[in-house]
Amino acid sequence: MKKIFFLIICLWTIATTNAQSSLNPNNPFSHYEEGVSDSISVSLITYYPGSIMYELYGHAGIKIGLKDGSGVLYNYGIFDFNSPNFVYRFIKGETDYMVKGYSSEYMLRGYARRKVVEQVLNLTQEQAYRAAEYLYNNALPWNATYRYNYVLDNCSTRPRDVIEYASGGTIEYPPMQDTTTFRKMMHRYNANYAWSQFGIDLALGTGLDRTITYREQMFVPMVLMNACAGATIEHNGERVPLVKNTITLNEGSEQGDILPPNPWWTTPMFVFSLLLAIAIALTIFDLRRTKVSRWFDSIMYSAFALDGLLMFFLIFISTHEATSPNWNGVWINPFYLLPAVLVWIKSAKRVLYFYHFTNFAVLLALTVAWYWIPQVANLAFLPLILCSAVRSVNYILIFRKQK
């Protein structure tokens, strides 16, 4: 009997200790007064774009405010860059992000030069408590990690989903202003960052070019902010504005703290056009002397092959949204390793001739057919495609002359 009593005491002690250890000093539940008006509030916090590449689309958080002015800001954009194999896992699509709650006094830290807007939502205390309970439980260490998706499940869509969950599904957004695609929206926020825009257009395929719904457009925090500003919610059978009050926490530009456009001489279009000019000049020189500049072809095609390896990894292995299908894999692929190597092997001239003949035919067909392909191409692709085509023509003509 004593043993049973002792066991019960031990189990009770362990349970009590675990419960106490899980308490969070910022837990809004400990301050919640059921039935008391405005005991807690829910706010959507929107941070305008910053100058760093991962800040270009802005950021969003959701705040649980308390009567005493304190509160908890929940951030769904936390990632650990120093975690093992972070870059490889990110490229592969294993983008494990976390949600974390911070004391609201820290919500402006690091955003001194960016505009920050708080929208206090018109939720009942029951709805606010539902949001607070969900967020608190979601931020517990064993629940905090989620598989981030840059357009379908990110720091903006997560707060939206929490708000919709708290409302019981009674939110109605204003009509969609215009139809668009993920790529067009990304171009809008990457307008001053030509290399970032080039990288997105290269790595991401047809999935970015479909027409998207208004809810899908809310992957951009500023779109979510504007949608909430015009949305309504049902209260006791009546429709009322979703946003009760809007507060500018930090003044700043409506365009965000973005950098000026890249100088024209540093853009991909200029750099690759310069490469094309070099390729054409070398081709004229080669044709006059009936000899291939092997060093140039080897360097250029090796670079293309390395980019092609990354492209094929994204298309066939990565689980990222919209990396497959991607028509860019037709003109930038690992097969460029063949001309990079075979150009140095005399016995492989015929094989290399057939490769260049096929390569030129494929590039020509792709360029002509791109009008009908459901994928937008970056203009800076053209000089790169022409570089490959021109050097293929160069080899074909010289091979025939030598023969």
Short mmCIF file of C-alpha atoms in Angstrom, two decimals:
data_model
loop_
_atom_site.label_atom_id
_atom_site.label_comp_id
_atom_site.label_asym_id
_atom_site.label_seq_id
_atom_site.Cartn_x
_atom_site.Cartn_y
_atom_site.Cartn_z
CA MET A 1 0.00 0.00 0.00
CA LYS A 2 2.85 2.32 0.87
CA LYS A 3 4.47 1.58 -2.49
CA ILE A 4 1.27 2.48 -4.35
CA PHE A 5 0.93 5.70 -2.34
CA PHE A 6 4.58 6.56 -3.00
CA LEU A 7 4.09 5.90 -6.76
CA ILE A 8 1.05 8.20 -6.86
CA ILE A 9 3.03 10.97 -5.13
CA CYS A 10 5.89 10.57 -7.63
CA LEU A 11 3.60 10.72 -10.65
CA TRP A 12 1.81 13.77 -9.25
CA THR A 13 5.15 15.50 -8.63
CA ILE A 14 6.38 14.78 -12.16
CA ALA A 15 3.14 16.02 -13.71
CA THR A 16 3.21 19.20 -11.61
CA THR A 17 6.85 19.85 -12.48
CA ASN A 18 6.22 19.37 -16.22
CA ALA A 19 3.21 21.66 -16.12
CA GLN A 20 5.19 24.37 -14.32
CA SER A 21 8.15 24.04 -16.67
CA SER A 22 5.88 24.52 -19.71
CA LEU A 23 4.49 27.83 -18.44
CA ASN A 24 5.56 30.83 -20.51
CA PRO A 25 5.79 34.21 -18.72
CA ASN A 26 4.35 35.78 -21.88
CA ASN A 27 1.46 33.32 -22.07
CA PRO A 28 -1.59 35.52 -22.74
CA PHE A 29 -3.86 32.97 -21.02
CA SER A 30 -2.55 33.96 -17.59
CA HIS A 31 -3.81 37.51 -18.22
CA TYR A 32 -7.08 36.57 -19.89
CA GLU A 33 -10.25 37.57 -18.03
CA GLU A 34 -13.23 35.73 -19.43
CA GLY A 35 -16.18 38.01 -20.10
CA VAL A 36 -14.15 41.21 -19.65
CA SER A 37 -14.22 43.48 -22.71
CA ASP A 38 -10.86 44.08 -24.43
CA SER A 39 -8.99 41.76 -22.09
CA ILE A 40 -6.87 40.67 -25.06
CA SER A 41 -6.57 41.88 -28.62
CA VAL A 42 -5.23 40.48 -31.89
CA SER A 43 -3.25 42.58 -34.36
CA LEU A 44 -1.71 41.96 -37.75
CA ILE A 45 1.76 43.53 -37.93
CA THR A 46 3.08 44.35 -41.41
CA TYR A 47 6.71 45.22 -42.09
CA TYR A 48 7.40 46.92 -45.41
CA PRO A 49 10.18 45.67 -47.75
CA GLY A 50 13.82 45.91 -46.69
CA SER A 51 17.02 46.10 -48.70
CA ILE A 52 18.26 42.51 -48.22
CA MET A 53 17.07 39.92 -50.75
CA TYR A 54 14.97 37.90 -48.27
CA GLU A 55 13.35 41.17 -47.08
CA LEU A 56 12.18 42.31 -50.53
CA TYR A 57 8.59 41.14 -50.06
CA GLY A 58 8.21 42.53 -46.55
CA HIS A 59 7.26 40.55 -43.49
CA ALA A 60 4.19 39.89 -41.35
CA GLY A 61 3.58 38.87 -37.76
CA ILE A 62 0.59 38.44 -35.53
CA LYS A 63 0.40 40.03 -32.09
CA ILE A 64 -1.60 39.08 -29.01
CA GLY A 65 -2.00 42.28 -27.01
CA LEU A 66 -2.86 42.48 -23.32
CA LYS A 67 -4.68 45.15 -21.33
CA ASP A 68 -1.52 46.36 -19.63
CA GLY A 69 0.02 47.26 -23.01
CA SER A 70 2.32 44.25 -23.19
CA GLY A 71 1.86 41.31 -25.48
CA VAL A 72 3.42 38.59 -27.59
CA LEU A 73 4.42 38.90 -31.23
CA TYR A 74 4.41 35.58 -33.11
CA ASN A 75 6.85 35.38 -36.00
CA TYR A 76 6.54 32.57 -38.58
CA GLY A 77 9.73 33.59 -40.39
CA ILE A 78 12.38 32.10 -38.11
CA PHE A 79 15.11 29.93 -39.63
CA ASP A 80 18.53 28.82 -38.44
CA PHE A 81 21.11 29.48 -41.15
CA ASN A 82 23.75 27.69 -39.07
CA SER A 83 21.82 24.41 -38.87
CA PRO A 84 23.56 21.39 -40.50
CA ASN A 85 23.48 21.41 -44.32
CA PHE A 86 21.14 24.41 -44.34
CA VAL A 87 21.93 25.53 -47.92
CA TYR A 88 21.63 22.01 -49.37
CA ARG A 89 18.37 21.32 -47.55
CA PHE A 90 16.98 24.70 -48.57
CA ILE A 91 17.73 24.06 -52.27
CA LYS A 92 16.30 20.56 -51.97
CA GLY A 93 13.06 21.98 -50.59
CA GLU A 94 13.51 20.93 -46.96
CA THR A 95 12.80 24.44 -45.77
CA ASP A 96 12.03 23.93 -42.10
CA TYR A 97 11.04 27.27 -40.57
CA MET A 98 9.80 27.94 -37.06
CA VAL A 99 7.28 30.11 -35.27
CA LYS A 100 8.41 31.87 -32.15
CA GLY A 101 6.75 34.25 -29.72
CA TYR A 102 8.57 37.42 -28.68
CA SER A 103 7.70 40.10 -26.19
CA SER A 104 5.98 42.79 -28.27
CA GLU A 105 8.50 45.39 -27.08
CA TYR A 106 10.98 43.76 -29.48
CA MET A 107 8.76 43.91 -32.55
CA LEU A 108 10.42 47.06 -33.94
CA ARG A 109 13.97 45.90 -33.30
CA GLY A 110 15.85 45.72 -36.60
CA TYR A 111 13.16 47.67 -38.49
CA ALA A 112 14.28 51.22 -37.73
CA ARG A 113 14.37 52.23 -41.43
CA ARG A 114 11.25 50.37 -42.55
CA LYS A 115 7.62 51.27 -42.26
CA VAL A 116 5.70 49.11 -39.78
CA VAL A 117 1.89 49.08 -39.53
CA GLU A 118 -0.30 47.50 -36.87
CA GLN A 119 -3.91 46.62 -37.68
CA VAL A 120 -5.93 45.92 -34.55
CA LEU A 121 -8.55 43.37 -35.55
CA ASN A 122 -12.23 43.61 -34.72
CA LEU A 123 -12.49 40.21 -33.01
CA THR A 124 -14.69 39.24 -30.10
CA GLN A 125 -12.99 38.14 -26.90
CA GLU A 126 -13.92 34.55 -27.67
CA GLN A 127 -12.32 34.83 -31.13
CA ALA A 128 -9.25 36.61 -29.74
CA TYR A 129 -8.83 33.90 -27.11
CA ARG A 130 -9.09 31.23 -29.82
CA ALA A 131 -6.25 32.92 -31.75
CA ALA A 132 -4.14 33.32 -28.60
CA GLU A 133 -4.63 29.70 -27.59
CA TYR A 134 -3.75 28.45 -31.07
CA LEU A 135 -0.62 30.60 -31.35
CA TYR A 136 0.63 29.72 -27.88
CA ASN A 137 0.28 26.00 -28.55
CA ASN A 138 1.73 26.32 -32.06
CA ALA A 139 4.85 28.04 -30.71
CA LEU A 140 5.64 25.26 -28.24
CA PRO A 141 8.98 23.63 -29.16
CA TRP A 142 7.43 20.37 -30.38
CA ASN A 143 4.92 22.20 -32.60
CA ALA A 144 6.97 25.19 -33.77
CA THR A 145 8.64 23.77 -36.91
CA TYR A 146 6.77 23.77 -40.21
CA ARG A 147 7.67 23.20 -43.87
CA TYR A 148 7.96 26.69 -45.33
CA ASN A 149 6.80 27.34 -48.90
CA TYR A 150 7.68 30.74 -50.37
CA VAL A 151 4.31 31.28 -52.08
CA LEU A 152 1.82 28.91 -50.44
CA ASP A 153 2.86 28.68 -46.78
CA ASN A 154 4.99 31.51 -45.46
CA CYS A 155 5.22 34.27 -42.85
CA SER A 156 2.22 36.04 -44.41
CA THR A 157 -0.17 33.16 -45.14
CA ARG A 158 0.25 31.67 -41.64
CA PRO A 159 -1.05 34.78 -39.78
CA ARG A 160 -3.89 34.99 -42.34
CA ASP A 161 -4.85 31.37 -41.62
CA VAL A 162 -4.78 31.99 -37.85
CA ILE A 163 -7.05 35.03 -38.23
CA GLU A 164 -9.47 33.07 -40.42
CA TYR A 165 -9.45 30.20 -37.92
CA ALA A 166 -10.18 32.58 -35.04
CA SER A 167 -13.05 34.19 -36.95
CA GLY A 168 -14.75 30.85 -37.51
CA GLY A 169 -14.53 31.33 -41.27
CA THR A 170 -16.72 34.44 -41.36
CA ILE A 171 -14.22 36.83 -43.01
CA GLU A 172 -15.08 38.21 -46.44
CA TYR A 173 -12.32 39.93 -48.40
CA PRO A 174 -12.94 42.74 -50.91
CA PRO A 175 -13.09 41.82 -54.62
CA MET A 176 -9.79 41.08 -56.32
CA GLN A 177 -8.42 44.23 -57.97
CA ASP A 178 -6.60 42.60 -60.87
CA THR A 179 -5.53 39.20 -62.11
CA THR A 180 -1.87 38.37 -61.83
CA THR A 181 0.63 35.54 -61.40
CA PHE A 182 3.21 34.68 -58.77
CA ARG A 183 6.00 35.71 -61.16
CA LYS A 184 4.48 39.10 -61.94
CA MET A 185 4.14 39.82 -58.23
CA MET A 186 7.72 38.75 -57.60
CA HIS A 187 8.90 40.98 -60.46
CA ARG A 188 7.10 43.90 -58.85
CA TYR A 189 9.07 43.53 -55.62
CA ASN A 190 12.35 42.57 -57.35
CA ALA A 191 12.15 45.45 -59.83
CA ASN A 192 15.35 47.11 -58.54
CA TYR A 193 17.21 43.82 -58.15
CA ALA A 194 17.94 42.54 -61.65
CA TRP A 195 20.06 39.57 -60.56
CA SER A 196 17.47 38.40 -58.05
CA GLN A 197 14.81 38.61 -60.76
CA PHE A 198 17.06 36.71 -63.17
CA GLY A 199 17.68 33.95 -60.61
CA ILE A 200 13.97 33.53 -59.89
CA ASP A 201 13.10 33.39 -63.58
CA LEU A 202 15.84 30.81 -64.18
CA ALA A 203 15.15 28.51 -61.22
CA LEU A 204 11.35 28.59 -61.13
CA GLY A 205 9.20 27.20 -63.91
CA THR A 206 5.65 27.13 -65.17
CA GLY A 207 4.07 27.00 -61.71
CA LEU A 208 4.77 30.72 -61.26
CA ASP A 209 2.91 31.72 -64.41
CA ARG A 210 -0.62 30.53 -63.70
CA THR A 211 -3.30 33.04 -62.73
CA ILE A 212 -3.67 33.07 -58.96
CA THR A 213 -6.57 33.83 -56.63
CA TYR A 214 -6.75 36.78 -54.26
CA ARG A 215 -5.97 34.52 -51.28
CA GLU A 216 -2.87 33.25 -53.08
CA GLN A 217 -1.75 36.83 -53.69
CA MET A 218 -1.65 37.23 -49.91
CA PHE A 219 1.72 35.49 -49.79
CA VAL A 220 2.95 39.11 -50.00
CA PRO A 221 2.41 40.83 -46.60
CA MET A 222 1.35 44.17 -48.11
CA VAL A 223 -1.39 42.45 -50.10
CA LEU A 224 -2.61 40.74 -46.93
CA MET A 225 -2.59 44.09 -45.11
CA ASN A 226 -4.68 45.76 -47.83
CA ALA A 227 -7.03 42.78 -48.01
CA CYS A 228 -7.64 42.95 -44.26
CA ALA A 229 -8.19 46.72 -44.48
CA GLY A 230 -11.11 46.13 -46.87
CA ALA A 231 -12.41 42.90 -45.32
CA THR A 232 -15.49 42.39 -43.14
CA ILE A 233 -16.29 39.90 -40.39
CA GLU A 234 -19.60 38.68 -39.01
CA HIS A 235 -20.59 39.82 -35.52
CA ASN A 236 -24.01 38.76 -34.22
CA GLY A 237 -25.40 38.38 -37.72
CA GLU A 238 -24.01 41.72 -38.94
CA ARG A 239 -21.02 42.46 -41.15
CA VAL A 240 -18.50 44.83 -39.60
CA PRO A 241 -14.98 45.89 -40.70
CA LEU A 242 -12.30 43.35 -39.86
CA VAL A 243 -9.84 46.08 -38.86
CA LYS A 244 -10.89 48.14 -35.86
CA ASN A 245 -7.89 50.45 -35.72
CA THR A 246 -4.75 51.06 -37.80
CA ILE A 247 -1.58 52.33 -36.15
CA THR A 248 1.68 53.29 -37.87
CA LEU A 249 4.31 52.02 -35.47
CA ASN A 250 7.24 53.19 -37.55
CA GLU A 251 7.19 55.81 -40.28
CA GLY A 252 8.84 55.00 -43.58
CA SER A 253 8.50 54.94 -47.33
CA GLU A 254 5.52 53.22 -48.95
CA GLN A 255 8.03 51.46 -51.20
CA GLY A 256 10.02 50.19 -48.24
CA ASP A 257 13.72 50.49 -47.57
CA ILE A 258 14.82 49.12 -50.94
CA LEU A 259 18.03 49.95 -52.78
CA PRO A 260 18.13 51.93 -56.07
CA PRO A 261 18.01 49.91 -59.31
CA ASN A 262 21.17 48.10 -60.36
CA PRO A 263 23.32 50.29 -62.65
CA TRP A 264 22.76 49.22 -66.25
CA TRP A 265 26.36 48.04 -66.65
CA THR A 266 25.93 45.55 -63.77
CA THR A 267 22.67 43.97 -64.95
CA PRO A 268 22.47 40.42 -66.32
CA MET A 269 21.35 41.77 -69.69
CA PHE A 270 24.49 43.88 -70.11
CA VAL A 271 26.89 41.27 -68.72
CA PHE A 272 25.53 38.47 -70.91
CA SER A 273 25.28 40.75 -73.96
CA LEU A 274 28.98 41.48 -73.46
CA LEU A 275 29.62 37.73 -73.34
CA LEU A 276 27.64 37.34 -76.57
CA ALA A 277 29.71 40.09 -78.23
CA ILE A 278 32.91 38.24 -77.24
CA ALA A 279 31.47 34.96 -78.57
CA ILE A 280 30.55 36.56 -81.91
CA ALA A 281 33.96 38.23 -82.24
CA LEU A 282 35.75 34.95 -81.49
CA THR A 283 33.50 33.12 -83.95
CA ILE A 284 34.44 35.53 -86.75
CA PHE A 285 38.10 35.09 -85.81
CA ASP A 286 37.75 31.27 -85.75
CA LEU A 287 35.99 31.11 -89.10
CA ARG A 288 38.70 33.18 -90.76
CA ARG A 289 41.46 30.91 -89.49
CA THR A 290 39.33 27.72 -89.65
CA LYS A 291 40.15 26.78 -86.09
CA VAL A 292 38.05 26.59 -82.92
CA SER A 293 39.05 28.63 -79.87
CA ARG A 294 38.86 25.62 -77.61
CA TRP A 295 39.70 27.45 -74.40
CA PHE A 296 36.66 29.75 -74.78
CA ASP A 297 34.24 26.90 -75.54
CA SER A 298 35.63 24.84 -72.67
CA ILE A 299 35.22 27.66 -70.13
CA MET A 300 31.80 28.80 -71.36
CA TYR A 301 30.27 25.36 -71.68
CA SER A 302 31.73 24.26 -68.31
CA ALA A 303 29.98 27.21 -66.66
CA PHE A 304 26.76 26.29 -68.48
CA ALA A 305 27.13 22.67 -67.34
CA LEU A 306 27.57 23.66 -63.68
CA ASP A 307 24.44 25.81 -63.87
CA GLY A 308 22.73 22.94 -65.65
CA LEU A 309 23.55 20.56 -62.79
CA LEU A 310 21.85 22.91 -60.36
CA MET A 311 18.93 23.29 -62.76
CA PHE A 312 18.45 19.52 -63.07
CA PHE A 313 18.68 19.17 -59.28
CA LEU A 314 15.87 21.71 -58.88
CA ILE A 315 13.76 20.07 -61.60
CA PHE A 316 14.15 16.40 -60.72
CA ILE A 317 15.10 16.28 -57.02
CA SER A 318 13.98 19.45 -55.25
CA THR A 319 10.48 19.54 -53.80
CA HIS A 320 10.25 23.33 -53.98
CA GLU A 321 7.08 24.80 -55.40
CA ALA A 322 7.30 25.59 -59.14
CA THR A 323 10.82 24.29 -59.78
CA SER A 324 9.31 21.63 -62.05
CA PRO A 325 8.40 21.62 -64.86
CA ASN A 326 10.89 24.24 -65.99
CA TRP A 327 11.60 24.80 -69.69
CA ASN A 328 14.92 26.45 -68.89
CA GLY A 329 16.29 22.94 -68.43
CA VAL A 330 16.21 22.60 -72.23
CA TRP A 331 18.82 25.31 -72.87
CA ILE A 332 20.82 25.16 -69.64
CA ASN A 333 21.68 21.56 -68.71
CA PRO A 334 24.53 19.25 -67.64
CA PHE A 335 24.99 17.98 -71.21
CA TYR A 336 27.11 21.05 -71.88
CA LEU A 337 29.88 19.10 -70.19
CA LEU A 338 30.28 17.21 -73.50
CA PRO A 339 31.45 20.17 -75.63
CA ALA A 340 33.52 21.45 -72.69
CA VAL A 341 35.53 18.20 -72.61
CA LEU A 342 35.28 16.72 -76.11
CA VAL A 343 36.66 19.87 -77.73
CA TRP A 344 40.10 18.74 -76.46
CA ILE A 345 39.82 15.18 -77.85
CA LYS A 346 40.72 14.90 -81.54
CA SER A 347 39.08 11.50 -81.99
CA ALA A 348 35.76 12.91 -80.75
CA LYS A 349 35.34 15.50 -83.52
CA ARG A 350 32.50 13.66 -85.22
CA VAL A 351 30.65 13.06 -81.96
CA LEU A 352 31.09 16.73 -81.07
CA TYR A 353 29.80 17.73 -84.52
CA PHE A 354 26.57 15.81 -83.98
CA TYR A 355 26.23 17.29 -80.50
CA HIS A 356 26.55 20.87 -81.81
CA PHE A 357 24.17 20.14 -84.69
CA THR A 358 21.57 18.81 -82.22
CA ASN A 359 22.19 21.62 -79.75
CA PHE A 360 21.67 24.30 -82.39
CA ALA A 361 18.47 22.64 -83.64
CA VAL A 362 17.07 22.39 -80.08
CA LEU A 363 17.94 26.01 -79.23
CA LEU A 364 16.39 27.26 -82.46
CA ALA A 365 13.21 25.26 -81.90
CA LEU A 366 12.97 26.44 -78.27
CA THR A 367 13.42 30.10 -79.21
CA VAL A 368 10.74 29.90 -81.90
CA ALA A 369 8.31 27.93 -79.73
CA TRP A 370 8.70 29.99 -76.56
CA TYR A 371 5.75 32.18 -77.55
CA TRP A 372 3.47 29.19 -76.98
CA ILE A 373 5.26 27.81 -73.91
CA PRO A 374 3.34 28.61 -70.68
CA GLN A 375 6.42 30.07 -68.98
CA VAL A 376 7.73 33.62 -68.99
CA ALA A 377 11.35 33.98 -70.06
CA ASN A 378 13.73 36.62 -68.76
CA LEU A 379 15.14 38.75 -71.60
CA ALA A 380 18.65 38.12 -70.26
CA PHE A 381 18.23 34.46 -71.26
CA LEU A 382 18.44 35.42 -74.94
CA PRO A 383 22.14 36.42 -75.10
CA LEU A 384 23.07 33.23 -73.22
CA ILE A 385 21.06 31.07 -75.63
CA LEU A 386 22.64 32.90 -78.55
CA CYS A 387 26.13 32.37 -77.10
CA SER A 388 25.58 28.62 -77.15
CA ALA A 389 23.95 28.68 -80.60
CA VAL A 390 26.67 30.85 -82.15
CA ARG A 391 29.45 28.61 -80.88
CA SER A 392 27.62 25.52 -82.10
CA VAL A 393 27.31 27.07 -85.57
CA ASN A 394 31.00 27.96 -85.38
CA TYR A 395 32.00 24.34 -84.74
CA ILE A 396 29.65 22.98 -87.40
CA LEU A 397 31.05 25.28 -90.12
CA ILE A 398 34.69 24.69 -89.18
CA PHE A 399 34.18 20.90 -89.03
CA ARG A 400 32.70 20.92 -92.52
CA LYS A 401 35.51 23.10 -93.89
CA GLN A 402 38.18 20.89 -92.35
CA LYS A 403 36.47 17.80 -93.66
#
